[in-house]
mmCIF file of N, CA, C and O in Angstrom:
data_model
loop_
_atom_site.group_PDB
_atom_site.id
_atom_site.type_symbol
_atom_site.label_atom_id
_atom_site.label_comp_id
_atom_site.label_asym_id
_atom_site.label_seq_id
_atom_site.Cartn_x
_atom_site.Cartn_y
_atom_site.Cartn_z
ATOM 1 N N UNK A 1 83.515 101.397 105.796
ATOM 2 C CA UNK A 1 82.586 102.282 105.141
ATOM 3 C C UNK A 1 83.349 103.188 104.194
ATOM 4 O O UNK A 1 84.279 103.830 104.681
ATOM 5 N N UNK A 2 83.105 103.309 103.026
ATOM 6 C CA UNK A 2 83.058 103.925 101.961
ATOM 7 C C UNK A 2 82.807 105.141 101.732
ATOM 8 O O UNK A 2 81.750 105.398 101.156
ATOM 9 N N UNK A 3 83.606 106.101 102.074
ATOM 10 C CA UNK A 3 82.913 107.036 101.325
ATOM 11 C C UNK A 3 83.544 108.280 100.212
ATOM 12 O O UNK A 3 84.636 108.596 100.685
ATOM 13 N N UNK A 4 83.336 108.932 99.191
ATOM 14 C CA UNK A 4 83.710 109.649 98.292
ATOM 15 C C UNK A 4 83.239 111.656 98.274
ATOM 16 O O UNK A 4 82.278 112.418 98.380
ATOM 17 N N UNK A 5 84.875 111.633 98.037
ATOM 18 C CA UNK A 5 84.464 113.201 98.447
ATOM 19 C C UNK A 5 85.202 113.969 97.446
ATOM 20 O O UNK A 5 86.432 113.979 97.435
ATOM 21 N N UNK A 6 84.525 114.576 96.653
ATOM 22 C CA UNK A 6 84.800 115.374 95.134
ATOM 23 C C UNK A 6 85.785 116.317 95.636
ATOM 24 O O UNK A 6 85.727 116.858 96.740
ATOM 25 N N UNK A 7 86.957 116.533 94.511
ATOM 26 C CA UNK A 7 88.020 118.017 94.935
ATOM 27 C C UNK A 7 87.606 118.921 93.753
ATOM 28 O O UNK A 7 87.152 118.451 92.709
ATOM 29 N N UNK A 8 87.750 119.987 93.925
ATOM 30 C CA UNK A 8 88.180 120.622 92.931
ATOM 31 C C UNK A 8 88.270 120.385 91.825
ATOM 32 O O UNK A 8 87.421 120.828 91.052
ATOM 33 N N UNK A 9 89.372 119.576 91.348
ATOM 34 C CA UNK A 9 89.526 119.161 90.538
ATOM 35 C C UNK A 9 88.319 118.100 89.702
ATOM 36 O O UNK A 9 88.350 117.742 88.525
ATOM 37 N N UNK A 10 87.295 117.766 90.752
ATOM 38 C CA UNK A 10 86.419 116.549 90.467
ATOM 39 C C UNK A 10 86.914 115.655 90.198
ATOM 40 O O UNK A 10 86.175 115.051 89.421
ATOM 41 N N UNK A 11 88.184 114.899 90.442
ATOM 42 C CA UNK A 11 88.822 113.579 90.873
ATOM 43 C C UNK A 11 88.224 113.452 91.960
ATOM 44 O O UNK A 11 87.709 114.261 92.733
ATOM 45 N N UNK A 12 88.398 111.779 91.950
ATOM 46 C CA UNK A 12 87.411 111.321 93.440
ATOM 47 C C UNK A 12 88.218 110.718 94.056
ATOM 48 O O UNK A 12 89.086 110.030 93.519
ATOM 49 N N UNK A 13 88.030 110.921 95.756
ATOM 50 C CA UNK A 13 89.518 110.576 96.741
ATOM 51 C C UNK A 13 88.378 109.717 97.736
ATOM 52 O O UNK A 13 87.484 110.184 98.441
ATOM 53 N N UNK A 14 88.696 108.569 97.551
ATOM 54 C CA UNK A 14 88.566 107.769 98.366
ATOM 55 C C UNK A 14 88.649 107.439 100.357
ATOM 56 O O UNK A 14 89.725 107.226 100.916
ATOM 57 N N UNK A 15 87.767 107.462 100.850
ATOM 58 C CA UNK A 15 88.384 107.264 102.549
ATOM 59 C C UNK A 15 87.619 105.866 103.218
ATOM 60 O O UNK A 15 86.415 105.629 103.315
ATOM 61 N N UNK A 16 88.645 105.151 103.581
ATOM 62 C CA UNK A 16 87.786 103.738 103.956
ATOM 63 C C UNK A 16 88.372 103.421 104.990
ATOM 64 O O UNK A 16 89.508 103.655 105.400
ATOM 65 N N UNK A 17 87.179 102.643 105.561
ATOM 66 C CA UNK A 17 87.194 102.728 107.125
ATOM 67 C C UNK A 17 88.592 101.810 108.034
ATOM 68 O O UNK A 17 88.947 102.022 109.193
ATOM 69 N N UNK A 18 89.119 100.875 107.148
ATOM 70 C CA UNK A 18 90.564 100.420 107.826
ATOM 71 C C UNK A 18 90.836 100.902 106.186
ATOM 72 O O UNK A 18 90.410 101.583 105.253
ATOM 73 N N UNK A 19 92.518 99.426 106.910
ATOM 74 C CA UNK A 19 93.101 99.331 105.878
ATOM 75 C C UNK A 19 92.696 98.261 105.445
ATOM 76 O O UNK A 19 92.696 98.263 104.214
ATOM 77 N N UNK A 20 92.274 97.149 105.977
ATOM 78 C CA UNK A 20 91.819 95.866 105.194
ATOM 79 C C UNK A 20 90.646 96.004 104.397
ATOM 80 O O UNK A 20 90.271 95.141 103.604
ATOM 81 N N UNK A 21 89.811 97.560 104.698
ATOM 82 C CA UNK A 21 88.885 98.119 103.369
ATOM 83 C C UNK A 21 89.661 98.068 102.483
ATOM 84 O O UNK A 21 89.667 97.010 101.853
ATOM 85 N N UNK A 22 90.350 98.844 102.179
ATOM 86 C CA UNK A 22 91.137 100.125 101.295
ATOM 87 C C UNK A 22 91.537 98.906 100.451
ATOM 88 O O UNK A 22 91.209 98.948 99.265
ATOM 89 N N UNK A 23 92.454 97.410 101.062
ATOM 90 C CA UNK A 23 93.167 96.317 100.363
ATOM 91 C C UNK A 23 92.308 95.527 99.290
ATOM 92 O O UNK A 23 92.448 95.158 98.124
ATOM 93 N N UNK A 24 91.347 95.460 100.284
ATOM 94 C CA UNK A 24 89.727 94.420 99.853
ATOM 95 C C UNK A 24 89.090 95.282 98.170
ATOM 96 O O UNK A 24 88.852 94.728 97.097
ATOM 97 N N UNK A 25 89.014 96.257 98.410
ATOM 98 C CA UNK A 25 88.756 97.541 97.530
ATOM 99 C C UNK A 25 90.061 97.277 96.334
ATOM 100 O O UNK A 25 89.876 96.602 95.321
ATOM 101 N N UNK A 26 90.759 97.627 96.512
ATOM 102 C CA UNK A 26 92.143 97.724 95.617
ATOM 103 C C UNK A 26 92.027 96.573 94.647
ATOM 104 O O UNK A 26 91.907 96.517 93.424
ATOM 105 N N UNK A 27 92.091 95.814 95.460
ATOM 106 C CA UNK A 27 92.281 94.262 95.104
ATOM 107 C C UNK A 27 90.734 93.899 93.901
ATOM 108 O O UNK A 27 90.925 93.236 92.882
ATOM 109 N N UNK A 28 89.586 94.343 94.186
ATOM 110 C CA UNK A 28 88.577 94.108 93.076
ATOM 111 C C UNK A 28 88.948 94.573 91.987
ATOM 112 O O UNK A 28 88.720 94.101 90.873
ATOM 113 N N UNK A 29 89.871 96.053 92.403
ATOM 114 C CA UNK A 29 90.225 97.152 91.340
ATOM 115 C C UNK A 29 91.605 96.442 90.199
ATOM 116 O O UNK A 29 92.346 96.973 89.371
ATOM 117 N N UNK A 30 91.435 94.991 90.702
ATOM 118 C CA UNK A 30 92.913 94.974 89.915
ATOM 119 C C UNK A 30 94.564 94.820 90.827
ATOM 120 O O UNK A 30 95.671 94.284 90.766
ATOM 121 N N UNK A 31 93.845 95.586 91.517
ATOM 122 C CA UNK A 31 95.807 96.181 92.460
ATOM 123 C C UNK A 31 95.782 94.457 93.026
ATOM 124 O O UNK A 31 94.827 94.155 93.742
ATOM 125 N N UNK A 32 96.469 93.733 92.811
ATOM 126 C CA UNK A 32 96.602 92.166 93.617
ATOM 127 C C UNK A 32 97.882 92.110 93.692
ATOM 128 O O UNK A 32 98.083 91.006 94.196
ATOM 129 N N UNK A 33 99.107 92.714 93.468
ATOM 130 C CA UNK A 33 100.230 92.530 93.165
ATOM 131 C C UNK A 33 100.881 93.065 94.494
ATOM 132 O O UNK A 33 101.034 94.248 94.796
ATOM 133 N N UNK A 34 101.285 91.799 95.331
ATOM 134 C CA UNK A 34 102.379 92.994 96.459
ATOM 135 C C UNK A 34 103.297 93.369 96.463
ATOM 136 O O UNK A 34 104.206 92.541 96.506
ATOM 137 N N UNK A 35 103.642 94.748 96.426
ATOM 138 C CA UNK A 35 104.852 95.209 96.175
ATOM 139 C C UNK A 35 105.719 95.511 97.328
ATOM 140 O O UNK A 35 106.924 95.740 97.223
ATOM 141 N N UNK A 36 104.744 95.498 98.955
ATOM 142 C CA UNK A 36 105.804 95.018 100.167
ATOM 143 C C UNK A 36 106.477 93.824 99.649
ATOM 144 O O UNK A 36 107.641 94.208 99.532
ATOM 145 N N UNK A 37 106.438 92.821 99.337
ATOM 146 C CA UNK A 37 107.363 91.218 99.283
ATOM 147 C C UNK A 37 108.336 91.988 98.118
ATOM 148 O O UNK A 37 109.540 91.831 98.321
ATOM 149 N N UNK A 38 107.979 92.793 96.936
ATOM 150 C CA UNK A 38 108.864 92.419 95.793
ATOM 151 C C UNK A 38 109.402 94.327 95.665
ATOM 152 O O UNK A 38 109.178 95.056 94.699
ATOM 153 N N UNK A 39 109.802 94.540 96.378
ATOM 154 C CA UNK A 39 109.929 95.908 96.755
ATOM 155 C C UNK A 39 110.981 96.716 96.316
ATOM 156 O O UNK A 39 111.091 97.934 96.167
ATOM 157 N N UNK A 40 111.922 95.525 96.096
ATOM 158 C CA UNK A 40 113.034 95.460 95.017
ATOM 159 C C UNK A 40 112.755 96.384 93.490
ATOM 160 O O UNK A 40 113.296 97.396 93.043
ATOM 161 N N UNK A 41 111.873 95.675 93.076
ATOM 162 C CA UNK A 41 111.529 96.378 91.994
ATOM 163 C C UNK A 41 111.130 98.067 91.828
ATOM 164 O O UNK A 41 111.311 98.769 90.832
ATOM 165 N N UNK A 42 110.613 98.403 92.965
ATOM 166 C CA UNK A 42 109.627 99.549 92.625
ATOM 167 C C UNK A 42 111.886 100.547 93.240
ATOM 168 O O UNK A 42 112.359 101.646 92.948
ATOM 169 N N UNK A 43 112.296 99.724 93.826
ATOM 170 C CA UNK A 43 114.323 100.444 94.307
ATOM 171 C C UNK A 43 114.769 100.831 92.799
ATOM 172 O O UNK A 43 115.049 101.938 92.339
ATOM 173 N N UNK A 44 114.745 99.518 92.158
ATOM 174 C CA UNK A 44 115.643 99.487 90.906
ATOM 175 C C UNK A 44 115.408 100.262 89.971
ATOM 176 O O UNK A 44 116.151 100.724 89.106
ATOM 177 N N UNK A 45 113.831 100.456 90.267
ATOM 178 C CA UNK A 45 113.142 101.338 88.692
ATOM 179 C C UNK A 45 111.940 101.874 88.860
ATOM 180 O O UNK A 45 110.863 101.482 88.412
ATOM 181 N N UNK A 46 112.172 102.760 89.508
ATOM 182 C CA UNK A 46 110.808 103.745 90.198
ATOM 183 C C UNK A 46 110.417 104.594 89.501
ATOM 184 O O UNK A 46 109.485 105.267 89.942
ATOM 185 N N UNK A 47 110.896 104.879 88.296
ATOM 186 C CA UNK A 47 110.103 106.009 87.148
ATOM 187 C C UNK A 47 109.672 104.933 86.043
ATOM 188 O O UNK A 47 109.410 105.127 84.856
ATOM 189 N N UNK A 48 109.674 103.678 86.821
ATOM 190 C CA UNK A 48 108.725 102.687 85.786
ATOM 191 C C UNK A 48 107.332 102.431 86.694
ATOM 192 O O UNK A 48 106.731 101.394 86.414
ATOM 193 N N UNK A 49 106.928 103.027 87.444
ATOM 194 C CA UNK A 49 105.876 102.818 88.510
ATOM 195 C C UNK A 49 105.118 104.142 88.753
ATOM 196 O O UNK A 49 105.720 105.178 89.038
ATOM 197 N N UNK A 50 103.637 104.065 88.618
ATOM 198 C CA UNK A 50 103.156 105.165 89.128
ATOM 199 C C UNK A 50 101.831 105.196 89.809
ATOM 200 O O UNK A 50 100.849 104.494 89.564
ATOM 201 N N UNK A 51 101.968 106.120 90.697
ATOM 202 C CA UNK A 51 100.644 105.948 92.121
ATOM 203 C C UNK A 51 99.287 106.270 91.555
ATOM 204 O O UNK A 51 99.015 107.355 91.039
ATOM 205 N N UNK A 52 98.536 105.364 91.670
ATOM 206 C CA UNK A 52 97.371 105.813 91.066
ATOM 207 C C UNK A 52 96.099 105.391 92.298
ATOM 208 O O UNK A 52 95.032 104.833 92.041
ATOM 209 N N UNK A 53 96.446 105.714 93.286
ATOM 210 C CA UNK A 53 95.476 105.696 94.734
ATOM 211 C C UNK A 53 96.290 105.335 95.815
ATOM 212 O O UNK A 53 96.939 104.307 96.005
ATOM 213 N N UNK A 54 96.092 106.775 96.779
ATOM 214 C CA UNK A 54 96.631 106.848 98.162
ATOM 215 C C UNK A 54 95.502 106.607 98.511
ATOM 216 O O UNK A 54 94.386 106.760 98.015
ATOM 217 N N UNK A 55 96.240 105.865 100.216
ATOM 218 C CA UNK A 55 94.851 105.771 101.252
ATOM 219 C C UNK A 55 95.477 105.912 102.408
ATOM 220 O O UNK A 55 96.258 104.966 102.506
ATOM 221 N N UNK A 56 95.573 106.907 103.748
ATOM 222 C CA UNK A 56 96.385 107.078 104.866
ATOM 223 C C UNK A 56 95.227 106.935 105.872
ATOM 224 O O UNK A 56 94.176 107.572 105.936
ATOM 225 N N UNK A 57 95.582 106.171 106.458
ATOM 226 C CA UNK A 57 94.216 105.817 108.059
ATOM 227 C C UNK A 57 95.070 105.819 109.001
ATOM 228 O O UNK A 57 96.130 105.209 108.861
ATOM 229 N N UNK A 58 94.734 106.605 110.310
ATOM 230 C CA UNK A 58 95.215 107.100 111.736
ATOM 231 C C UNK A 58 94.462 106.284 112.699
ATOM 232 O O UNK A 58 93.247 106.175 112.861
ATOM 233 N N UNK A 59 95.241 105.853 113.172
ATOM 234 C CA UNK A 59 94.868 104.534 114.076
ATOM 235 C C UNK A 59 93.639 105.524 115.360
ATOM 236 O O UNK A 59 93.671 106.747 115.502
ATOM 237 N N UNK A 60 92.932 104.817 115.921
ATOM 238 C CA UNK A 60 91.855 105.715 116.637
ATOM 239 C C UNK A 60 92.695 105.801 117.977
ATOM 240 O O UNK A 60 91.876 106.478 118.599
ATOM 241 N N UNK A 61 93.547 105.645 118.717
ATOM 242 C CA UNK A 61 93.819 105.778 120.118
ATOM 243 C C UNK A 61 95.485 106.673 119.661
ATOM 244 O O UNK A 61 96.020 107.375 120.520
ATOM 245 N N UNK A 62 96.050 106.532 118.428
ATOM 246 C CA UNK A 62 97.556 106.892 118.225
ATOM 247 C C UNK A 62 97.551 107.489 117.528
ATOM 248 O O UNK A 62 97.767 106.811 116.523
ATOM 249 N N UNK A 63 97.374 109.028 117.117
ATOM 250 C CA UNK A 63 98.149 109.065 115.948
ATOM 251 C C UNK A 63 99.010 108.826 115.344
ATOM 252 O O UNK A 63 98.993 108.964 114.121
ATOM 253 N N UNK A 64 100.031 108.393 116.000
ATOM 254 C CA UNK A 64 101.024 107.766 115.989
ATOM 255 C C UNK A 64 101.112 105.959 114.877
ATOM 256 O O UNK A 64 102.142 105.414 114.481
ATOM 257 N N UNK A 65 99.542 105.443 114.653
ATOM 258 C CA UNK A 65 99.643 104.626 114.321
ATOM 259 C C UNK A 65 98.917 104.413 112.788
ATOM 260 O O UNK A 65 97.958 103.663 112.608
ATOM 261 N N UNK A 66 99.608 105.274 111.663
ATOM 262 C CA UNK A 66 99.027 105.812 110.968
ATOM 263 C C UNK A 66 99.504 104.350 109.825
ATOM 264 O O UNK A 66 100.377 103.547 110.153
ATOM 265 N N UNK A 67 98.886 104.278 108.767
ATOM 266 C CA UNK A 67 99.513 103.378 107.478
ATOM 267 C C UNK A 67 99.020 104.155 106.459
ATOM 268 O O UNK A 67 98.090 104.960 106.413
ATOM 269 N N UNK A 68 100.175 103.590 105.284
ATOM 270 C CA UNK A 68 99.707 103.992 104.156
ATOM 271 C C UNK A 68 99.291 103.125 102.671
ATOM 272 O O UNK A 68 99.568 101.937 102.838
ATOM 273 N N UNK A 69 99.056 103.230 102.110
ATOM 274 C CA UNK A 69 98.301 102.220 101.597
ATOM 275 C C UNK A 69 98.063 102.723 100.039
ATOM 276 O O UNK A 69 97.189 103.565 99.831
ATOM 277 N N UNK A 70 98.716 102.289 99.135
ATOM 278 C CA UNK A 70 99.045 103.212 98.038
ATOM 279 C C UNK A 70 98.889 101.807 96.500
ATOM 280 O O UNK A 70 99.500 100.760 96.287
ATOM 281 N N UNK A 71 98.320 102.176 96.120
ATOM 282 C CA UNK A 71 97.829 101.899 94.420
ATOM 283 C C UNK A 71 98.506 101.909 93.625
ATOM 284 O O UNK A 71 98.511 102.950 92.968
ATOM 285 N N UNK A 72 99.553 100.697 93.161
ATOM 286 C CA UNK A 72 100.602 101.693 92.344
ATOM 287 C C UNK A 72 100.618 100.316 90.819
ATOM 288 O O UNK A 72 100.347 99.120 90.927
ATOM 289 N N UNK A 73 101.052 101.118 89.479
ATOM 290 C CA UNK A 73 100.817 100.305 88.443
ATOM 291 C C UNK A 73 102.195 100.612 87.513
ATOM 292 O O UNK A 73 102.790 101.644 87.206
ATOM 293 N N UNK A 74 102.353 99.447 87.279
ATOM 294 C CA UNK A 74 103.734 99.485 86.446
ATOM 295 C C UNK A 74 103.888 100.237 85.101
ATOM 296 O O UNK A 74 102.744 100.592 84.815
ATOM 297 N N UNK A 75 104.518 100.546 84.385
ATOM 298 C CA UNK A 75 104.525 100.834 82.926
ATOM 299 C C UNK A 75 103.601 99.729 81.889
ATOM 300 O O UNK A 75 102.769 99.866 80.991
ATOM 301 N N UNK A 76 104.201 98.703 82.509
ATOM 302 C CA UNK A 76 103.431 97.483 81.636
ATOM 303 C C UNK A 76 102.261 97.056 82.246
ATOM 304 O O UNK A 76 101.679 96.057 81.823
ATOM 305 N N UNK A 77 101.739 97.863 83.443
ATOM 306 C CA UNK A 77 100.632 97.155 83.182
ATOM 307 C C UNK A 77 100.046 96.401 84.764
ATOM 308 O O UNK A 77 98.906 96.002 85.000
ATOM 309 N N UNK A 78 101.173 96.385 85.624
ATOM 310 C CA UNK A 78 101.141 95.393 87.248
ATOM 311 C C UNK A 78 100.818 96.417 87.686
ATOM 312 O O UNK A 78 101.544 97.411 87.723
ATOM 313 N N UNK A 79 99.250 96.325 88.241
ATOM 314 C CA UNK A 79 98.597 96.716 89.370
ATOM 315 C C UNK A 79 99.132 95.666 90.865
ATOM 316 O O UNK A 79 99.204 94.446 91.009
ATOM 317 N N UNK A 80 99.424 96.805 91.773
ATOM 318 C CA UNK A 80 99.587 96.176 92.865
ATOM 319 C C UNK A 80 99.352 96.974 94.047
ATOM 320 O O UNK A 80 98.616 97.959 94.004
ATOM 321 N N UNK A 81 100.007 96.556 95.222
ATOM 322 C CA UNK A 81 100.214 97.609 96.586
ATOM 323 C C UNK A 81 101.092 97.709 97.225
ATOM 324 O O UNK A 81 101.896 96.789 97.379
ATOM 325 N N UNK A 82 101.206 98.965 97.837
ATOM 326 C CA UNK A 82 102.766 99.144 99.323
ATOM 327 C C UNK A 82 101.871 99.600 100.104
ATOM 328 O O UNK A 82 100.948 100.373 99.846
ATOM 329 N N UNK A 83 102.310 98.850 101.577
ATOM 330 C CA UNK A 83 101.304 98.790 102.336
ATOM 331 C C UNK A 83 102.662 99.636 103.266
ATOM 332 O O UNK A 83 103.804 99.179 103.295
ATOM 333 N N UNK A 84 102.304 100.735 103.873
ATOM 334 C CA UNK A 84 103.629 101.445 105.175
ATOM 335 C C UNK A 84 102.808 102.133 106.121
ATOM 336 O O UNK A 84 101.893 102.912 105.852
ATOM 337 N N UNK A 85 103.311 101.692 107.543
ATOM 338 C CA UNK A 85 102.918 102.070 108.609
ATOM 339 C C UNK A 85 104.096 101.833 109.677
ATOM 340 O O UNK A 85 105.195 101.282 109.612
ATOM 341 N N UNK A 86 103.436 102.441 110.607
ATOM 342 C CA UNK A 86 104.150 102.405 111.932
ATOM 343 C C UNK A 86 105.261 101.424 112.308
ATOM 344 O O UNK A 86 106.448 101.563 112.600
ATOM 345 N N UNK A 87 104.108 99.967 112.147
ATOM 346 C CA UNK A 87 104.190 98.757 112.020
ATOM 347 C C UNK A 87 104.893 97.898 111.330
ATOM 348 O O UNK A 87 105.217 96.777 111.722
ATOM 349 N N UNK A 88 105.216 98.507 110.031
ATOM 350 C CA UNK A 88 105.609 98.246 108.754
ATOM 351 C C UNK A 88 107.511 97.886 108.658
ATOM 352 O O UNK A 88 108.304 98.268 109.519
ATOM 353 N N UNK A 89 107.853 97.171 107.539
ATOM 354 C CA UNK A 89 109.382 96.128 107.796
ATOM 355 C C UNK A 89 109.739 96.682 106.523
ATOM 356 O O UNK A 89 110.688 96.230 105.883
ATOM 357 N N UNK A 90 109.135 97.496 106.177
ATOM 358 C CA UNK A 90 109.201 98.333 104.706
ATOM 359 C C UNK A 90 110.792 99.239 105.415
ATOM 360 O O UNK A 90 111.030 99.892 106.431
ATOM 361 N N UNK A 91 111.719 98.718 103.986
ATOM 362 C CA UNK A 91 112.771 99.682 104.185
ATOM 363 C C UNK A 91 112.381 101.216 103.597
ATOM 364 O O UNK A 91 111.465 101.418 102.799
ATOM 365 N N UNK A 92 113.378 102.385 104.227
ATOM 366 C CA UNK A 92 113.296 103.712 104.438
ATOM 367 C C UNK A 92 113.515 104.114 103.071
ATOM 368 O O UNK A 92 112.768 104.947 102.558
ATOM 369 N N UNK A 93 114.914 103.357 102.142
ATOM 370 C CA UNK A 93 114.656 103.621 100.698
ATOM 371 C C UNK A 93 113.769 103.495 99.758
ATOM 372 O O UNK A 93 113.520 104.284 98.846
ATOM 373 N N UNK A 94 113.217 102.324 100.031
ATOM 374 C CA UNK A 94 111.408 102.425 99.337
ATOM 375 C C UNK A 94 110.630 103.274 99.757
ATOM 376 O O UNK A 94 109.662 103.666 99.105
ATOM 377 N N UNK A 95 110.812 103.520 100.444
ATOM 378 C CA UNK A 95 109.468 104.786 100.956
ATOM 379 C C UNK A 95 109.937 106.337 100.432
ATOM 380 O O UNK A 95 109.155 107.283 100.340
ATOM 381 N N UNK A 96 111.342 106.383 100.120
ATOM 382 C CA UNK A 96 112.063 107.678 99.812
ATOM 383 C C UNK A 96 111.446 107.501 98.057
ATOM 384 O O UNK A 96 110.918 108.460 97.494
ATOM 385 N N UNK A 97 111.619 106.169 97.380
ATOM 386 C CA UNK A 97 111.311 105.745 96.016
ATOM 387 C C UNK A 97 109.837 106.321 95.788
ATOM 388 O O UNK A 97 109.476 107.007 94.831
ATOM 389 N N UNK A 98 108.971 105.845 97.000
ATOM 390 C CA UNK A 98 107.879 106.334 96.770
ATOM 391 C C UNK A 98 106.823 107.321 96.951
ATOM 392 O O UNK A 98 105.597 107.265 96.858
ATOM 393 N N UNK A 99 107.813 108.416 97.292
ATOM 394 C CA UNK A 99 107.880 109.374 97.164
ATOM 395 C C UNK A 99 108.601 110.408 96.214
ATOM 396 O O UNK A 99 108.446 111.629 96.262
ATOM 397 N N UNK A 100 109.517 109.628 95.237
ATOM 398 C CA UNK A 100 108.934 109.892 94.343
ATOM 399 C C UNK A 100 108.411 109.714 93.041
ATOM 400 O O UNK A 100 108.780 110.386 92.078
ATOM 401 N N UNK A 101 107.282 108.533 92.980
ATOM 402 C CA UNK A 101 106.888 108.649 92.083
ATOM 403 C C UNK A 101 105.882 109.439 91.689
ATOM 404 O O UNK A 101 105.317 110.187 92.487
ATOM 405 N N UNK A 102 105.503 109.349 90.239
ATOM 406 C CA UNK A 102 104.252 110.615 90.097
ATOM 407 C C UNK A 102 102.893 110.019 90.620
ATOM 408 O O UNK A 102 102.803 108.871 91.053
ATOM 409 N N UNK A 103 101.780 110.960 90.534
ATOM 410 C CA UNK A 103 100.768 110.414 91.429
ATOM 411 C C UNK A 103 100.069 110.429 90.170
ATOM 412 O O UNK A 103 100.293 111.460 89.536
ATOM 413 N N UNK A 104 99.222 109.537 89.553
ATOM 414 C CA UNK A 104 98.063 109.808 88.394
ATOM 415 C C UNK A 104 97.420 111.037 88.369
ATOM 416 O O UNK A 104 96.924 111.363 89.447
ATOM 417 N N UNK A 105 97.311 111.667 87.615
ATOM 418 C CA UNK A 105 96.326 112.886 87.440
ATOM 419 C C UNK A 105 96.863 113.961 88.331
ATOM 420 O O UNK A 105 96.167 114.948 88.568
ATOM 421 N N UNK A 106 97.874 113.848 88.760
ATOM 422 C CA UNK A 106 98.875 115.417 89.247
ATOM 423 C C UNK A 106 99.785 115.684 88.911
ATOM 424 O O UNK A 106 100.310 116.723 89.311
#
């Protein structure tokens, strides 16, 4: 389930009910590109990449079992995703990378 909740700013922040929403969603949007497999890229050249939709879902029994689920589009143009959780085989330097890239519209 879908739903949209206006900030301040009147940017619209997305909350969906897994993560296989959030992917399913992304993926109409364009984002098809995985950037868990090619992860390399976003290491080598991370101010060529920028976040243009977070999505964080807390597992219902763990908080502990949280993912993240992030929108991210190249300079040229590659819509794709990094999918990080608990669960996740995602190295610690990509996640340091993606943090910091810029977020669209902040």
């Amino acid at each position: 389930m879908k739903t949209i909740k206006k900030t301040n700013a009147m940017s619209e922040r997305y909350h969906y009910a897994s993560v296989s929403e959030a992917l399913e969603l992304l993926k109409e949007k364009g984002y098809d590109y995985d950037y868990n497999i090619n992860e390399q890229e976003i290491e080598r050249n991370p101010d060529h990449f920028e976040i243009h939709h977070v999505y964080r879902y807390e597992g219902n029994t763990n908080p502990d079992d949280e993912s993240w689920v992030y929108g991210i589009q190249s300079k040229d143009g590659k819509k794709g995703v990094f999918v990080n959780g608990a669960s996740s085989d995602s190295s610690v330097e990509v996640i340091k990378f993606l943090h910091q890239l810029s977020i669209k519209g902040q």
